[in-house]
Coordinates of C-alpha atoms and ligand atoms in Angstrom, one line a residue:
X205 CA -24.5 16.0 27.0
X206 CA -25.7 18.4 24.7
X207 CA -24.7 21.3 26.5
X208 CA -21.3 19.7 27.1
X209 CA -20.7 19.4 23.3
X210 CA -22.0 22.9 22.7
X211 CA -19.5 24.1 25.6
X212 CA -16.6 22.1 23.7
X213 CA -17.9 24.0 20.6
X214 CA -17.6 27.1 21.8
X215 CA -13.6 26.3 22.9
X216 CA -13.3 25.2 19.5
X217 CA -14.4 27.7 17.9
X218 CA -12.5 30.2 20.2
X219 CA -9.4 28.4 19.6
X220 CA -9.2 28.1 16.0
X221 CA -10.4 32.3 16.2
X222 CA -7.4 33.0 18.5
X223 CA -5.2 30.9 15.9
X224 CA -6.7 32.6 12.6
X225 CA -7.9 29.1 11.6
X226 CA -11.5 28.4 10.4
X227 CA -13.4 26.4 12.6
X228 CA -14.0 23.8 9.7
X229 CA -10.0 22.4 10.1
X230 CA -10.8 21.0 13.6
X231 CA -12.8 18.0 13.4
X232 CA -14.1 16.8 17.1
X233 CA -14.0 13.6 17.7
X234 CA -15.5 12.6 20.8
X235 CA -14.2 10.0 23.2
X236 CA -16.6 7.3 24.0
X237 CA -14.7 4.7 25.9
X238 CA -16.5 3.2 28.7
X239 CA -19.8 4.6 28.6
X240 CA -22.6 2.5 26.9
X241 CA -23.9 2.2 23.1
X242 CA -27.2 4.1 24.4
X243 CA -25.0 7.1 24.8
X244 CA -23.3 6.8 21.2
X245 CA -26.8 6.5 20.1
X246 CA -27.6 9.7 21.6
X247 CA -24.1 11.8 20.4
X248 CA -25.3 11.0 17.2
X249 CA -28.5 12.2 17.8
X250 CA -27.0 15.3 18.2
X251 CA -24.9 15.8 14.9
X252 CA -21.6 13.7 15.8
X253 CA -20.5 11.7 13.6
X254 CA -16.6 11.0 15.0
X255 CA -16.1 8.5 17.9
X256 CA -13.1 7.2 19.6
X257 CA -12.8 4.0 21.4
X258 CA -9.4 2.7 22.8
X259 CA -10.2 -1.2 23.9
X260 CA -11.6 -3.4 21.7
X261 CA -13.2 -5.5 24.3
X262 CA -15.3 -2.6 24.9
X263 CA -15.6 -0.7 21.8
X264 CA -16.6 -4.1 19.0
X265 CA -19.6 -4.7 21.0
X266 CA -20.6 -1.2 20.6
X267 CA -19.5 -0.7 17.3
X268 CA -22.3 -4.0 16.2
X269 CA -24.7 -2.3 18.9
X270 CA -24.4 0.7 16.5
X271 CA -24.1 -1.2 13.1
X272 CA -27.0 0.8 11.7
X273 CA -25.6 4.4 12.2
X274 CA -23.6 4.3 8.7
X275 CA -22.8 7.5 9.2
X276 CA -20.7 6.8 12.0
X277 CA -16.9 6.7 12.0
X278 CA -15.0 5.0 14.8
X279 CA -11.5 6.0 15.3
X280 CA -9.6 3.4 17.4
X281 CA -7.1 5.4 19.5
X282 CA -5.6 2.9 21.8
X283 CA -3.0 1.0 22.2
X284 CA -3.4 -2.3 19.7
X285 CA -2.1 -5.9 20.3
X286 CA -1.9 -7.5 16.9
X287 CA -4.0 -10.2 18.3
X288 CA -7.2 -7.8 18.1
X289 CA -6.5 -6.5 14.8
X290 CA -9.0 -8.7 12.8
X291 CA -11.8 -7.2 15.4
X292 CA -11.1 -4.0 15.2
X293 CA -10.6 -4.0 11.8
X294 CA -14.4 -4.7 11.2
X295 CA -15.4 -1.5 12.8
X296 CA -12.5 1.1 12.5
X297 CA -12.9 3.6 9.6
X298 CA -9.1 4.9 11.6
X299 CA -6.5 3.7 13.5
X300 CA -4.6 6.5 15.1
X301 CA -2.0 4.2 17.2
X302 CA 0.1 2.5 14.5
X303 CA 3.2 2.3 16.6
X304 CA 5.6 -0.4 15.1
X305 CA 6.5 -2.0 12.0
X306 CA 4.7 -5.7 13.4
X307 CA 1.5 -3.5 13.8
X308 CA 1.5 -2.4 9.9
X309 CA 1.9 -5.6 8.6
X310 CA -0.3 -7.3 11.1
X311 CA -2.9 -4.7 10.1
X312 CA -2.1 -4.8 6.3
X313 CA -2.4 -8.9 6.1
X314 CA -5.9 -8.3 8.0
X315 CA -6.9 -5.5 5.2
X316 CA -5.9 -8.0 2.6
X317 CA -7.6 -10.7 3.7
X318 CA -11.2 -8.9 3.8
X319 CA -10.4 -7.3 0.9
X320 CA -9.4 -3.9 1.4
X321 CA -7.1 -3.6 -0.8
X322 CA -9.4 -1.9 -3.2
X323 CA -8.7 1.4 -4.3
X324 CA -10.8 3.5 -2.1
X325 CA -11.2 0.9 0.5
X326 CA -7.3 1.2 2.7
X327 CA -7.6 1.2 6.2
X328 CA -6.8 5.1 7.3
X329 CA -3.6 5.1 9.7
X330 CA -1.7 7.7 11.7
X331 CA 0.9 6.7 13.2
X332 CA 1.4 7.4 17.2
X333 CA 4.5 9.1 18.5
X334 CA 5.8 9.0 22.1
X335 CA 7.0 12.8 22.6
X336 CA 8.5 11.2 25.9
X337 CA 11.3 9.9 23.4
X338 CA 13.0 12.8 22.6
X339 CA 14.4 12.4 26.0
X340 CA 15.3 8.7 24.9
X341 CA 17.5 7.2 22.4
X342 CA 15.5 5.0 20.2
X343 CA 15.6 1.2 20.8
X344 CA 15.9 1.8 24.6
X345 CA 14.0 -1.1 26.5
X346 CA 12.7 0.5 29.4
X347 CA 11.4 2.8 26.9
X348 CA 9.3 0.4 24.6
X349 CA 5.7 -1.0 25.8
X350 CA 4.1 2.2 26.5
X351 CA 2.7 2.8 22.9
X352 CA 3.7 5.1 20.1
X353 CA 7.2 4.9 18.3
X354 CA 10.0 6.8 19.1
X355 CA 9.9 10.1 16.7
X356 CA 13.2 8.8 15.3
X357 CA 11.2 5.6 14.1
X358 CA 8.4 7.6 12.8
X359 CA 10.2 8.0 9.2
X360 CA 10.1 3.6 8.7
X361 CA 6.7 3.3 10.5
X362 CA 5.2 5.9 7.9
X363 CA 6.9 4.6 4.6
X364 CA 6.4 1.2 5.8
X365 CA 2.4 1.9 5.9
X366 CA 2.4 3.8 2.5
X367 CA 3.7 0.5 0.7
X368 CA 1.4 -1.9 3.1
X369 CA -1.7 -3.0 0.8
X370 CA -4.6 -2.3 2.5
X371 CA -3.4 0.7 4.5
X372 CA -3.0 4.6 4.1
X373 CA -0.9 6.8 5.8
X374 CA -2.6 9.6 7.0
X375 CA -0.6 11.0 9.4
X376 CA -0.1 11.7 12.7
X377 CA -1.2 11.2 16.5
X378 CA 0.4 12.1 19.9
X379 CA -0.9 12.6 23.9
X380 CA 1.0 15.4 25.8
X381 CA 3.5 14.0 27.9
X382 CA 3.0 13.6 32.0
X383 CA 6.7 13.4 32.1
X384 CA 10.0 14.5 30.2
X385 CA 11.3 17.8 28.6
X386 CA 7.5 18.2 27.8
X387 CA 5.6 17.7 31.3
X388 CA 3.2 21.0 32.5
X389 CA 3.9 22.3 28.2
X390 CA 1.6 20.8 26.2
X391 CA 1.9 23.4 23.4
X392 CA 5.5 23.2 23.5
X393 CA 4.3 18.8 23.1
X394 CA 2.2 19.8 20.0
X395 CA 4.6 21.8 18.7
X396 CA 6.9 19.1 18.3
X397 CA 4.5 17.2 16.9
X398 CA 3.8 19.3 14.3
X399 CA 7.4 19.4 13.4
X400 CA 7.1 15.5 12.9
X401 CA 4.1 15.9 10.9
X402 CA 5.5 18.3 8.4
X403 CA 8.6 15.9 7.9
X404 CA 6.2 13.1 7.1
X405 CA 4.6 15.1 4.8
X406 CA 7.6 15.9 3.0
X407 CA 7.5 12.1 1.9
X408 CA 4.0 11.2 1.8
X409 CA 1.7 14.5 1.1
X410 CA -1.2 13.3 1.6
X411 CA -0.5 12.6 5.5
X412 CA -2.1 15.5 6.4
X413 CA -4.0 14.6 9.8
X414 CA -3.0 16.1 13.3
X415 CA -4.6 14.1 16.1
X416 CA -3.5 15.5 19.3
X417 CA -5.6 17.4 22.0
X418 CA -7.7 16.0 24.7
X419 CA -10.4 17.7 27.2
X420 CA -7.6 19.7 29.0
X421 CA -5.4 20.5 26.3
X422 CA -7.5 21.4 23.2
X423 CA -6.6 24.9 22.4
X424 CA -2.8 24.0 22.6
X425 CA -3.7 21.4 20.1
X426 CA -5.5 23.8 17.8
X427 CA -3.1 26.7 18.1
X428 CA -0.4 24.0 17.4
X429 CA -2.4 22.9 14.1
X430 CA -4.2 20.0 15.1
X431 CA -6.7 18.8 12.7
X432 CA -8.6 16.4 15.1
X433 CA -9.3 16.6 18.8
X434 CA -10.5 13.7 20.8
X435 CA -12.4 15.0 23.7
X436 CA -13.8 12.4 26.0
X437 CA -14.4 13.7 29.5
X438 CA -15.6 17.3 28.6
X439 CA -18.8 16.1 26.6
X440 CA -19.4 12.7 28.6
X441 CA -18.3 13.9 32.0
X442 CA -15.5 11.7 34.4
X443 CA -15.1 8.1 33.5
X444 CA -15.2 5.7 36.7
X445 CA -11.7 4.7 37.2
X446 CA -12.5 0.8 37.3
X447 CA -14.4 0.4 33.6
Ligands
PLP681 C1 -9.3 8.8 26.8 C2 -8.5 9.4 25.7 C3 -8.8 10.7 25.2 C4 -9.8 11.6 25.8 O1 -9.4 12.1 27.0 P1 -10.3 13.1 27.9 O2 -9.3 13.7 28.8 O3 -11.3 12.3 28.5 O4 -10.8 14.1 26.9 C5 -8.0 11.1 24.1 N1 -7.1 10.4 23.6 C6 -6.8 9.1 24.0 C7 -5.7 8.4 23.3 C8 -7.5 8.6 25.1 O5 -7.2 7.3 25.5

């Protein structure tokens, strides 16, 4: 594990050179889905502080199992049925896969409710886009269900979170499409992504963060401006298919 991390490091750091970024704009966030609360345990161990989950069945378990690492921040990253808000909600410092306007107020009645409507206390969300909806018009049916909204729905989904209480927009989060206009280009994915995040921005300036880039794609995520990676299989190795 630890030479794993150091071998994402070094990628990292060679991406953010080859872009003329400083390494300290990238923050790795590393993928812990289906591997146990020992190994989170031991990530931290060695200096990360970041994790992603993507089901809550699996990660509020951990989450408790790792109550007394404070330092810890777990981003949830998957796709979220309103039904698991409350849960996740007592774990997640993030959720990057605000999707849809029944997610935001799902998510901002949950913040209320425990009182994080506090200054200082919002629930951090980026809202997912589906890239593979620039090849659809927005609305279409056989689109929806997949997660992320439509990048012509991103403009509601982000003003809708700014005036939730409870909630803070803070910006963006996309996968690289298997299929579309972006299939085999994942720069060309992240590219487009960044064109989204700089129109949110226009409206909501403190929306800063980038979240795109996996094992396979980091350094088109970084040369594309990405300001968080989640990298999963390249620190914890392949997941078994049926966890
Ligand atoms: C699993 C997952 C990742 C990590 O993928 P790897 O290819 O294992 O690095 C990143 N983002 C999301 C949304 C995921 O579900």
């Amino acid at each position: 594990m630890k030479e794993n991390l150091a071998a994402v490091e070094r990628r990292v750091a060679a991406a953010c050179a080859a872009a003329g970024r400083p390494r300290e704009d990238v923050r790795l966030i590393v993928v812990t889905k289906t591997y146990p609360a020992s190994d989170v345990r031991l990530l931290h161990g060695l200096g990360v502080r970041d994790v992603g989950e993507n089901r809550d069945q699996d990660a509020a378990p951990k989450a408790e199992a790792c109550a007394d690492l404070t330092d810890l921040d777990w981003h949830f990253i998957g796709q979220l049925q309103t039904n698991k808000v409350r849960s996740v909600m007592k774990y997640a410092n993030r959720v990057h896969s605000v999707d849809r306007l029944r997610l935001v107020q799902a998510l901002s009645k949950e913040a209320v409710r425990i009182g994080r409507d506090q200054p200082g206390r919002e629930l951090g969300c980026l809202i997912q886009v589906d890239l593979e909806g620039d090849d659809q018009a927005p609305g279409n049916p056989s689109h929806q269900g997949r997660g992320g909204a439509h990048p012509g729905d991103v403009p509601a989904v982000a003003d809708a979170l700014n005036s939730a209480p409870g909630l803070r927009v803070d910006g963006v989060m996309a996968v690289a499409p298997l299929a579309g206009r972006y299939a085999g280009d994942p720069r060309a994915a992240f590219a487009r992504l960044a064109e989204i995040s700089s129109s949110v921005r226009r409206a909501h300036p403190a929306a800063t963060m980038v979240s795109a880039g996996m094992s396979s794609d980091l350094e088109e995520a970084v040369a594309e401006g990405a300001t968080h990676i989640r990298v999963g299989t390249a620190v914890l190795g392949v997941r078994s298919p049926l966890r």
